[in-house]
XYZ file of C-alpha atoms in Angstrom:
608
model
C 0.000 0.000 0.000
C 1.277 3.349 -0.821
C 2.689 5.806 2.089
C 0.292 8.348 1.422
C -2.458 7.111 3.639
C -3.268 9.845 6.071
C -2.500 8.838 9.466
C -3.401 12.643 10.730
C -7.187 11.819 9.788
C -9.265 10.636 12.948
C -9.583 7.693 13.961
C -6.431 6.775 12.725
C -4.446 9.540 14.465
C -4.723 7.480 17.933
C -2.247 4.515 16.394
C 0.933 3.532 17.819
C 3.693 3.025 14.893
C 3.404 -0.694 14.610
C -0.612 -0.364 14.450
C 0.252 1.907 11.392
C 2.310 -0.849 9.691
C -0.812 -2.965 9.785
C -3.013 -0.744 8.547
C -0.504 -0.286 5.449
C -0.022 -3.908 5.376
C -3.899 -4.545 4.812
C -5.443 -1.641 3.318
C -6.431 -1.780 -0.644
C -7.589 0.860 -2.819
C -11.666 1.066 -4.532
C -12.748 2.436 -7.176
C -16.571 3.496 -7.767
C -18.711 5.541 -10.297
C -21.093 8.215 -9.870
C -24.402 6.624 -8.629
C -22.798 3.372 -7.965
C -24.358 2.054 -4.636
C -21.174 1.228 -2.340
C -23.043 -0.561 0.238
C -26.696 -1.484 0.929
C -28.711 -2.229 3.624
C -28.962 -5.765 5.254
C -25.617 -6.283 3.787
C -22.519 -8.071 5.732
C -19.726 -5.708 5.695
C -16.339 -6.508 4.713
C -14.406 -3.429 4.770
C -14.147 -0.065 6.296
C -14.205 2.307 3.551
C -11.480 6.007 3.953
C -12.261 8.101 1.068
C -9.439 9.058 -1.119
C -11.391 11.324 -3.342
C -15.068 12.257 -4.363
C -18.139 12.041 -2.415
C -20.320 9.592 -0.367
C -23.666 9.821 -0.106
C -25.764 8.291 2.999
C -29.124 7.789 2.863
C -31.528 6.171 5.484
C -34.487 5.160 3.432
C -34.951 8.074 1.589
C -33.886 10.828 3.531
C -29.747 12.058 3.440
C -28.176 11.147 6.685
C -24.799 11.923 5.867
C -21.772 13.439 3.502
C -18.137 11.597 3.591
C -15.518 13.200 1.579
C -11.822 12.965 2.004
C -10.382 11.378 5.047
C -14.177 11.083 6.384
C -14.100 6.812 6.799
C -17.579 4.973 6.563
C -19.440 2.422 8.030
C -17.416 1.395 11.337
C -20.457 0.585 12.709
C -21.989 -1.350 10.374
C -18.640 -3.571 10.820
C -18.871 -4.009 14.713
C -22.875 -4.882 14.085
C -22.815 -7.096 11.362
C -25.033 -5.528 8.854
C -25.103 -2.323 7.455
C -27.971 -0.011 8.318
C -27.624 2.392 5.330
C -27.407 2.432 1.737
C -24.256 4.296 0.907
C -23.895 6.002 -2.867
C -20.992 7.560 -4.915
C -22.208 11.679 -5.608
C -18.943 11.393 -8.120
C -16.709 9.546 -8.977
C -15.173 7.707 -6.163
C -11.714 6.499 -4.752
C -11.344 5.166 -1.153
C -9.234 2.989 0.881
C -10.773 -0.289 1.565
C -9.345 -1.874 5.068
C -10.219 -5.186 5.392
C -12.470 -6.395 8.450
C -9.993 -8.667 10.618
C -7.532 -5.667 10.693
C -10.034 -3.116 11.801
C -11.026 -5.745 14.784
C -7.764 -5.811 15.432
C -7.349 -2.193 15.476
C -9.634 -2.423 18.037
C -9.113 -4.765 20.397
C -5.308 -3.058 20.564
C -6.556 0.334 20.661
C -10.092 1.443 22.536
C -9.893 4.986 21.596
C -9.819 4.248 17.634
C -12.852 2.036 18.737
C -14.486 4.599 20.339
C -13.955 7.176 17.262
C -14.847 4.811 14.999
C -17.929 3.819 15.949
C -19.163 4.858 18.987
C -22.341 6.884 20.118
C -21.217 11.059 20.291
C -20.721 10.857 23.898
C -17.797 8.273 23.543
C -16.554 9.796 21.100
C -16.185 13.270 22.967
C -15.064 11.359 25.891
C -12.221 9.415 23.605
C -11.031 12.785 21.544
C -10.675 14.760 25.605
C -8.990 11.650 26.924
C -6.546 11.432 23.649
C -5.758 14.797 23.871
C -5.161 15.450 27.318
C -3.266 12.148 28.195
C 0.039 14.549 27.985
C -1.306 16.791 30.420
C -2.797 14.539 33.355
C -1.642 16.997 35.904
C -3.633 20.094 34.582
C -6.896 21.546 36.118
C -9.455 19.493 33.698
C -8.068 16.101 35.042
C -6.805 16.765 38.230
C -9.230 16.411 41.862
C -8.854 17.508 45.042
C -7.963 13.702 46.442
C -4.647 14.275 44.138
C -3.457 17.277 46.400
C -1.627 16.532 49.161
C -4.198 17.626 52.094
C -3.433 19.451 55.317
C -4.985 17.259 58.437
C -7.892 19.124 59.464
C -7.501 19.300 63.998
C -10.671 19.913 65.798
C -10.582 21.966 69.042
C -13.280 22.386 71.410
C -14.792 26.409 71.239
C -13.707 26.946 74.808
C -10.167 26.160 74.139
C -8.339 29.333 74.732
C -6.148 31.381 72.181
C -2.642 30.878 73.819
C -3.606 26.710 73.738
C -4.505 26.857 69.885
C -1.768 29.178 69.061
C 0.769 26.307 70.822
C -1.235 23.936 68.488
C -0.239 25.834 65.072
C 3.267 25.480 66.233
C 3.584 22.078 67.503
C 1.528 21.144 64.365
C 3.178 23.548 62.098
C -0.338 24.649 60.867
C -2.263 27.372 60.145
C -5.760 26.298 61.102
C -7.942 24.637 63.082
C -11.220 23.301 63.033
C -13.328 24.783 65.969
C -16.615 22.360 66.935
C -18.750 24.789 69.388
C -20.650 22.244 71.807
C -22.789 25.345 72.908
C -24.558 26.169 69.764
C -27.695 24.461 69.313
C -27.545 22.189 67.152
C -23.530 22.259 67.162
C -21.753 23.676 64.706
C -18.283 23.750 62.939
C -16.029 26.420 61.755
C -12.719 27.196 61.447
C -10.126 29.836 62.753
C -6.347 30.435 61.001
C -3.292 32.047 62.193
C -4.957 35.566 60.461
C -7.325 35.360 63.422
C -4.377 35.894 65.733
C -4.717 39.548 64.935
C -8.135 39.873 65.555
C -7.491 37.909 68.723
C -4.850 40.882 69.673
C -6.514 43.869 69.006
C -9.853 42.199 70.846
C -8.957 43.348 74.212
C -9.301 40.172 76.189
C -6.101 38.494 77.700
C -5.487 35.668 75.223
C -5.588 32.920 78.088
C -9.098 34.192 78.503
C -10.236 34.420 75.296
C -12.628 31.320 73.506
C -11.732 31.025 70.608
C -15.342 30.348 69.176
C -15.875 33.770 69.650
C -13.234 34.576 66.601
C -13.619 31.143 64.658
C -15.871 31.996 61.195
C -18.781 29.426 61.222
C -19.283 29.300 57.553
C -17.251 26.403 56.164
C -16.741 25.996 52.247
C -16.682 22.422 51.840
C -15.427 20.411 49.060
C -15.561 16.825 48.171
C -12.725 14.427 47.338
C -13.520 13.692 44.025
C -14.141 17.147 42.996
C -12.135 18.417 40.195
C -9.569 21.242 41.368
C -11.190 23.640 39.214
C -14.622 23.290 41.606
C -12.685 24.160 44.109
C -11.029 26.791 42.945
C -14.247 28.439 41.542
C -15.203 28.330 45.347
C -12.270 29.903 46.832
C -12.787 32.687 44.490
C -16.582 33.255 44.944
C -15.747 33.093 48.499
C -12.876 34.937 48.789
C -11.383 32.184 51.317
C -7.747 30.867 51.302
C -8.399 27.387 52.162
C -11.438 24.923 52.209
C -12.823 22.002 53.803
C -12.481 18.221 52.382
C -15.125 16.513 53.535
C -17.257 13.189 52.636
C -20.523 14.084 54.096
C -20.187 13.933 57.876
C -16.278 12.929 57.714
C -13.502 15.623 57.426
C -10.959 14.453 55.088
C -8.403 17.372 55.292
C -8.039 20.672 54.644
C -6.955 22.024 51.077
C -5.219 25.620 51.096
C -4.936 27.481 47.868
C -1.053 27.364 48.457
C -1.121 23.450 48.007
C -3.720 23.821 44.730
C -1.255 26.541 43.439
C 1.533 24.595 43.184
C -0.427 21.687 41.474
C -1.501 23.765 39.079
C 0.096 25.532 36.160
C -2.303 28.437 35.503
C -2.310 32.191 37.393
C -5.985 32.689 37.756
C -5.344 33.489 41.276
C -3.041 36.452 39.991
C -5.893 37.760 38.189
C -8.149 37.262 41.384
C -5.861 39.106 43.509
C -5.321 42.195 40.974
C -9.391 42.173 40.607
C -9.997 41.922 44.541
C -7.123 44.807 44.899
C -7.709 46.823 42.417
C -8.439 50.740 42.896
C -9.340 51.833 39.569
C -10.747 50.432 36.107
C -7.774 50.920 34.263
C -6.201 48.619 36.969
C -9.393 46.074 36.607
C -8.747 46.588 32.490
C -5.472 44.747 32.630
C -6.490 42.080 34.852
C -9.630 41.566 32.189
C -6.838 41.090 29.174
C -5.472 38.566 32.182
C -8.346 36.703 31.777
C -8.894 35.618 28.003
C -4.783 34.950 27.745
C -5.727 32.341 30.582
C -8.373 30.664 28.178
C -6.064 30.479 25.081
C -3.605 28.515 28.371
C -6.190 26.714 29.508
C -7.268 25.460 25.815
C -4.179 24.707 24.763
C -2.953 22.779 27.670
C -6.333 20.317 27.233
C -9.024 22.015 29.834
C -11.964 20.851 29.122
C -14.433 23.580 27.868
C -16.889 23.310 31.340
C -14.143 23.855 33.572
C -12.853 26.843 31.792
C -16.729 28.374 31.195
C -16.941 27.404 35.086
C -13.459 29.577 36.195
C -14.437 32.347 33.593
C -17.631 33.159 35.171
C -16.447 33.343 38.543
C -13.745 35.413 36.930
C -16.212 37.883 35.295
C -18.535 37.953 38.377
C -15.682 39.541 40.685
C -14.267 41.524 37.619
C -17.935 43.429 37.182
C -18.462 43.555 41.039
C -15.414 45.123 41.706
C -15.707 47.541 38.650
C -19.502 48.792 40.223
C -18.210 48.731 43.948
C -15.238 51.335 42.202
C -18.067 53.157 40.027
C -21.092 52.741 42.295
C -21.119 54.451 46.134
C -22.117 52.269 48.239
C -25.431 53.161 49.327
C -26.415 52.318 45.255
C -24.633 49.088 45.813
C -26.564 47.940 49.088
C -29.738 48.818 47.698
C -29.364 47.442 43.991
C -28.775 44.284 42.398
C -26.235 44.242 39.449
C -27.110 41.057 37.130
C -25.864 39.647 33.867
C -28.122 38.090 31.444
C -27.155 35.760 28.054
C -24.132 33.204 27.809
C -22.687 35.444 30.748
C -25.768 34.904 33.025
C -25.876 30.827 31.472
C -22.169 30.654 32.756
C -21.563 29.531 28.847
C -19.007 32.533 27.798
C -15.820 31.897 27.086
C -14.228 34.732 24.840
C -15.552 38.513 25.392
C -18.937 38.744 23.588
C -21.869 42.302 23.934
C -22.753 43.242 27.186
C -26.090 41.864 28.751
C -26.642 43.173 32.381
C -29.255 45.354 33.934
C -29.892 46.730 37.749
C -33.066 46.290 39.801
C -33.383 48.759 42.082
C -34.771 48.126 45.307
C -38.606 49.812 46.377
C -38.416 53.274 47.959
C -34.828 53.515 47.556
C -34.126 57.098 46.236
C -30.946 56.682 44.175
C -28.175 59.425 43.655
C -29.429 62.373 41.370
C -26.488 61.206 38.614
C -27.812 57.478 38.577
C -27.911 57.493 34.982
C -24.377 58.698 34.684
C -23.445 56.292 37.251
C -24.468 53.346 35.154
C -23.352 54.974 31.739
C -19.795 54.830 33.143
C -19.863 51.221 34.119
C -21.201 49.964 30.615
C -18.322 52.656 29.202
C -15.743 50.593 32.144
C -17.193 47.047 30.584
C -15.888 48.544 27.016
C -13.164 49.271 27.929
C -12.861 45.688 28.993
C -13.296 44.417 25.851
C -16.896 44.188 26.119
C -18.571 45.858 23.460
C -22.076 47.740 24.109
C -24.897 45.648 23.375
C -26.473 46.658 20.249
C -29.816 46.683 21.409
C -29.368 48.276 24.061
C -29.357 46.074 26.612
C -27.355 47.142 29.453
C -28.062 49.262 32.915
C -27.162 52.613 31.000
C -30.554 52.247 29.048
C -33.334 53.776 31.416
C -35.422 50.698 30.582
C -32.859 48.061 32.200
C -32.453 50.171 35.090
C -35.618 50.090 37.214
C -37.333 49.186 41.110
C -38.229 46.079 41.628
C -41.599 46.212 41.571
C -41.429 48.359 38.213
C -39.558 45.825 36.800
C -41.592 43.615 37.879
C -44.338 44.882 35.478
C -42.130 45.354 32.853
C -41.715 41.628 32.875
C -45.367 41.194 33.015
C -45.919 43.213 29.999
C -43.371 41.124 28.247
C -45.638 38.229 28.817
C -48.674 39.392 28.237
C -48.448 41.638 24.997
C -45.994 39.569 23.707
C -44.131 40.686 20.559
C -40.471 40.003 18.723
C -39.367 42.782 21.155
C -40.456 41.496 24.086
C -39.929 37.639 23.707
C -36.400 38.407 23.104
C -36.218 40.329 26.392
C -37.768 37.451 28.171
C -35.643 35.224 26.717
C -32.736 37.205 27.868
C -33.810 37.779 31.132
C -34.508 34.605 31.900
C -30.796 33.850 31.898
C -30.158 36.279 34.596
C -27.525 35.893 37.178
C -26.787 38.174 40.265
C -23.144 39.573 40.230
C -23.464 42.301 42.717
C -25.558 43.534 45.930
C -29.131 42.225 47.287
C -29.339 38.805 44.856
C -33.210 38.889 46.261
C -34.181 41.818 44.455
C -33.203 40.026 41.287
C -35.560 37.053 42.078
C -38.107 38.786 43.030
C -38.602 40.012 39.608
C -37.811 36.138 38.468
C -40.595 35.171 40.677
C -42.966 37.752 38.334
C -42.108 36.031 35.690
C -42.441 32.376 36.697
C -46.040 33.129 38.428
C -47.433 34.069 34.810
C -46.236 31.220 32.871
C -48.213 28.692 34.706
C -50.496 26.998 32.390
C -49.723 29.587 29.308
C -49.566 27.173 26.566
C -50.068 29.931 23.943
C -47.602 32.223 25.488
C -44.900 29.183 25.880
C -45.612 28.264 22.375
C -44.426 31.664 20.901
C -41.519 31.836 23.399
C -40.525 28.500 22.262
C -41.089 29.217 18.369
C -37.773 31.206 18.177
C -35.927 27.737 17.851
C -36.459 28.465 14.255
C -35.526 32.038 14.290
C -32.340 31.905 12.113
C -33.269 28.945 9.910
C -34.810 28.725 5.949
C -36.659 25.648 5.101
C -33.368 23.847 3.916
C -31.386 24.701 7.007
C -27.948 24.149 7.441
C -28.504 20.206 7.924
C -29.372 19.757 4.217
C -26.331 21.969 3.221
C -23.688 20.028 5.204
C -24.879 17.013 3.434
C -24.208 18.603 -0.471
C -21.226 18.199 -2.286
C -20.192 21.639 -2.735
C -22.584 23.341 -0.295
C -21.744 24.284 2.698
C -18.121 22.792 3.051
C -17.352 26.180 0.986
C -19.197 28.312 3.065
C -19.005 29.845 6.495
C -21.041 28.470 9.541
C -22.746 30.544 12.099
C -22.322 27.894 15.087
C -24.616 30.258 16.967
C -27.328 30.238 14.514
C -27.346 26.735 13.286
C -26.534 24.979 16.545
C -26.321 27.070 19.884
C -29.172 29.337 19.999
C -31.859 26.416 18.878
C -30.329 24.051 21.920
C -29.955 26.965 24.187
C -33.069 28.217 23.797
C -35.109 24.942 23.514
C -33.883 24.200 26.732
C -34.580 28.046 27.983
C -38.238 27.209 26.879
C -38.247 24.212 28.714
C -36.891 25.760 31.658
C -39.385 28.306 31.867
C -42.230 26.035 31.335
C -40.974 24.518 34.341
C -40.126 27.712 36.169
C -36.503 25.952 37.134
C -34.291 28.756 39.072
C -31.065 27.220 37.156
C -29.408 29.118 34.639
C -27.038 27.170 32.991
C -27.969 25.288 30.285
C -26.498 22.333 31.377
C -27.805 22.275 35.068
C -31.133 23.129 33.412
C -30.848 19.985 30.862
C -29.954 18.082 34.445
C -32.484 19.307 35.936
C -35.442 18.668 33.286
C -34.211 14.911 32.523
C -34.471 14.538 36.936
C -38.510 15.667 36.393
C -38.907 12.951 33.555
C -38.972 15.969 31.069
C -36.370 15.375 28.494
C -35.216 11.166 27.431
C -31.948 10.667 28.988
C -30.182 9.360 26.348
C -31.084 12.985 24.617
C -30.198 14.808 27.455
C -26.776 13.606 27.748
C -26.497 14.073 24.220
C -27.556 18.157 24.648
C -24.790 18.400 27.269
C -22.156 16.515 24.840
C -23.260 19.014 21.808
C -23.280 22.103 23.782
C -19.791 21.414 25.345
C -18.599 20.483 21.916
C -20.096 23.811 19.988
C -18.653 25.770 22.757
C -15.306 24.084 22.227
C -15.350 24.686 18.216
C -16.268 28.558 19.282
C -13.511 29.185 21.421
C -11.339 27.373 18.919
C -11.935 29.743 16.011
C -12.409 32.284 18.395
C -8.985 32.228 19.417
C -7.852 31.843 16.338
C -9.576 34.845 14.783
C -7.886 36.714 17.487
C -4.491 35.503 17.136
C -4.924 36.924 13.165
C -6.420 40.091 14.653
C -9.727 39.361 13.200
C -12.313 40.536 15.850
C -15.082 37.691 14.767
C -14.750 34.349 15.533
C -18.233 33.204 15.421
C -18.043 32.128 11.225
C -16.807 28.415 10.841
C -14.905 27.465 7.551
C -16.184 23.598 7.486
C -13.730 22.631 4.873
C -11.168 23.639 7.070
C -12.350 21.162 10.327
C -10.519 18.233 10.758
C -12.145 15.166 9.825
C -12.974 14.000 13.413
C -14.592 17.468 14.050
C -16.641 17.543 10.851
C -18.103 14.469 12.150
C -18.668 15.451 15.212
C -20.285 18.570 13.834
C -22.525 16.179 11.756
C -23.593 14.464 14.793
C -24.054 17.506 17.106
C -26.442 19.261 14.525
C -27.955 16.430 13.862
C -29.042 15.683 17.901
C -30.276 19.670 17.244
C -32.105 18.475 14.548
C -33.920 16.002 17.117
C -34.438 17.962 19.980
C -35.969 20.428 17.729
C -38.409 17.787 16.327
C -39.232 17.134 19.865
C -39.861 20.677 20.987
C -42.480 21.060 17.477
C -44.083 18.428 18.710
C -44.247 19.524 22.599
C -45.472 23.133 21.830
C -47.061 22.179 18.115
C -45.412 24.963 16.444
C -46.389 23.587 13.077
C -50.080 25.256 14.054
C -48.582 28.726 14.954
């Protein structure tokens, strides 16, 4: 066989040298006309077919399943079954490798990721393509839990022991905390107090002898569990602003991780950023630490974190960034008596890469805000920009009057949204609904939620037109037929968002609302409706693969549009995917495609 097979193709990419030899070994070259059927259904398969040149057409009955052009390999499943499924048919003129059978059982049997990229179901697949390309990096975030880190033990002391006795217990332990259990609480309770309490304990006026030290010990505990990935926990001690956090397995303590000992596992600086946000005393400060933030992703990405744990970290990130920019903006009278929120893959916890603002304030009842309110909030969507957040183009931010309001009047705003519903207002609904507190009174914010959900009960109409928007960006055709035609849209650009993200997203958004769920992400929200029986679970775990995965293709381009200055990332040049993610595209659109079906059926959109 010649030497110009393309190992670099997926699956094939996964083999060792000497599985290579046998491929080259065994392989044979086919040739086929236009129209000639390659295989048919009910068939016995003999080979798996790598196409050389031309295109293959799949068909399932009589509906086009499926495109294969060069490198693409066809039907890997049909071998491992037995019987092919699909009736498989040269668009041109064809040329393909031919492997024979035996070799690709052997293949597999030696190799269970080329198995699992061959033929597997899209969730095996995505878990086979993360495992392959992070098995260089099995000490970075994605991987890595807290049971890895060495822990720090975890003593308990009584609340009445006295300062001097646990200060002689950091140094005969060499630590830096202690667990405090106080006996007189009812129920009891645990907490913790470090050596930064020692100060506290100082300038408190009692003689240290004297001194309980329940009454300095912090009773709020951020726990952890062992198997949590590093990243959770990290994510935590941000939110929390805490230095350390508690291991424990329900009832049992395990240990004590401090972000000194998750530092030095890790190989990224997102607690530099944290600590320039948390410090900083002025937006041009905060507007370095935000560049910070997307060179982490590009580290993160390339060193093989998996797209949730960076979305995860980058949300946590963005929270303290815009808190800290309105506590610097904002006096803090406005800040106690306001909830700042962000709405859209922000609020979802789904952005990765700097995309329009979303955010609004709600404003609590029979506060009288300062006189320059408006130029207050003007300067915080001008502070976001100069983050490298553009302004929303529709205007949805807290410097527009109408995103800026009381409670209770945006309360009715929400109700008119509902019920004199319009393309306006659907969109702001839809919008909204992804809010997420970021700063100040959180209950003001879901008080205006609660509006909302108490309307939708039992509004099929109204759910029907929220849901409709599925369709928004779609022709009759779509982008399904056009992957699947030779020459269509392999030369063309793909808007991910359009074709793929928005119809999931907001599917789910629709069922979410139905539901009146207080999640926001889109995954906790596809958890969540699969728990009530809502959504198949086969389907939802394929809505959680396909989001992950168009969110991964995103920030791929995305980065790559800003390496070459470009400024938009969202356009996908399909001819330029590797094989492996071409198919996986295929497959992602296509569980779209299904979900979509399922939601026309749910909310009989064909009668709207």
């Amino acid at each position: 066989m010649p030497n110009a097979f393309n190992f670099a193709a997926s699956p094939f990419d996964c083999l060792n040298a000497a599985e290579r030899q046998l491929v080259r070994d065994s392989v044979d070259i086919g040739y086929f006309r236009e129209g000639e059927a390659i295989l048919e259904p009910g068939i016995e398969p003999t080979h798996l077919f790598v196409v050389i040149k031309g295109h293959v057409r799949q068909f399932d009955g009589e509906e086009l399943a499926g495109l294969y052009g060069p490198d693409d390999c066809f039907d890997g499943r049909a071998l491992v079954a037995g019987q092919v499924g699909s009736r498989f048919v040269a668009a041109e003129e064809v040329l393909a490798y031919q492997l024979a059978r035996e070799t690709v059982n052997t293949l597999i049997l030696r190799n269970a990721t080329f198995g699992a990229l061959l033929f597997a179901d899209l969730s095996k697949k995505l878990s086979a393509m993360v495992e392959r390309g992070q098995q260089h990096e099995l000490q970075t975030l994605s991987l890595a839990r807290v049971e890895q880190v060495a822990l720090r033990p975890a003593p308990v002391v009584d609340g009445e022991t006295d300062i001097v006795a646990v200060a002689r217990l950091f140094q005969a332990q060499r630590s830096s905390s202690v667990l405090v259990r106080d006996s007189r609480s009812d129920p009891p309770r645990l907490g913790i107090f470090t050596t930064t309490g020692l100060q506290r304990a100082i300038l408190h006026g009692t003689p240290l002898h004297a001194l309980p030290v329940r009454e300095l010990a912090s009773f709020t505990l951020v726990r952890v569990h062992p198997r949590d990935h590093l990243f959770e926990a990290q994510a935590l001690m941000i939110r929390h602003q805490v230095h350390r956090v508690v291991v424990a397995d329900g009832e049992h303590i395990v240990g004590l991780l401090e972000e000194l000992d998750l530092l030095s596992f890790l190989s990224n600086h997102s607690y530099l950023i944290t600590r320039r946000i948390l410090e900083a005393d002025s937006i041009a400060a905060l507007a370095e630490a935000a560049g910070q933030i997307t060179r982490l992703i590009g580290l993160l990405h390339r060193g093989g974190t998996i797209v949730s744990l960076i979305a995860r970290l980058v949300q946590e990130l963005n929270a303290k960034l815009f808190e800290r920019a309105w506590q610097l903006i904002a006096p803090p009278a406005l800040v106690a008596n306001s909830c700042l929120f962000v709405m859209g893959s922000e609020g979802r916890g789904e952005q990765l890469l700097k995309t329009d603002q979303d955010n609004g304030l709600v404003l609590r009842d029979g506060y009288e805000g300062p006189p320059d309110l408006g130029a207050i909030c003007q300067r915080f969507s001008e502070a976001l920009a100069a983050f490298g957040y553009p302004p929303c183009p529709g205007g949805i931010m807290l410097s527009n009057p109408a995103w800026r309001q009381p409670a209770s009047a945006f309360s009715q705003t929400a109700r008119r949204w509902l019920l004199m519903p319009d393309a306006e207002s659907l969109m702001a609904l839809a919008i909204f609904v992804d809010a997420h507190a970021v700063c100040g009174d959180a209950a003001l914010l879901e008080q205006v939620r609660a509006a909302v959900f108490s309307l939708t009960t039992d509004n099929d109409a109204l759910l029907a037109r929220f849901a409709a928007a599925i369709d928004a960006f779609e022709n009759p055709a779509g982008w399904w037929n056009r992957l699947f035609t030779v020459g269509g849209a392999e030369h063309e650009r793909l808007d991910l968002k359009k074709a793929g993200m928005f119809p999931l997203v907001h599917g789910v958004r629709s069922l979410a609302l139905e539901m009146r769920l207080p999640q926001t992400g889109t995954a906790a929200r596809i958890a969540a409706l699969a728990a009530a029986g809502k959504l198949p679970a086969d389907l939802a775990t394929d809505l959680v693969d396909s989001l992950h995965f168009f969110m991964g293709l995103k920030l791929k381009v995305g980065l790559d549009a800003l390496e070459l200055g470009r400024s938009d990332g969202r356009q996908i040049d399909v001819a330029r995917l590797s094989s492996l993610d071409r198919d996986l595209l295929k497959d992602t659109l296509g569980v779209v495609k299904r979900f979509k079906a399922l939601l026309r059926q749910r909310y009989r959109l064909d009668l709207l």
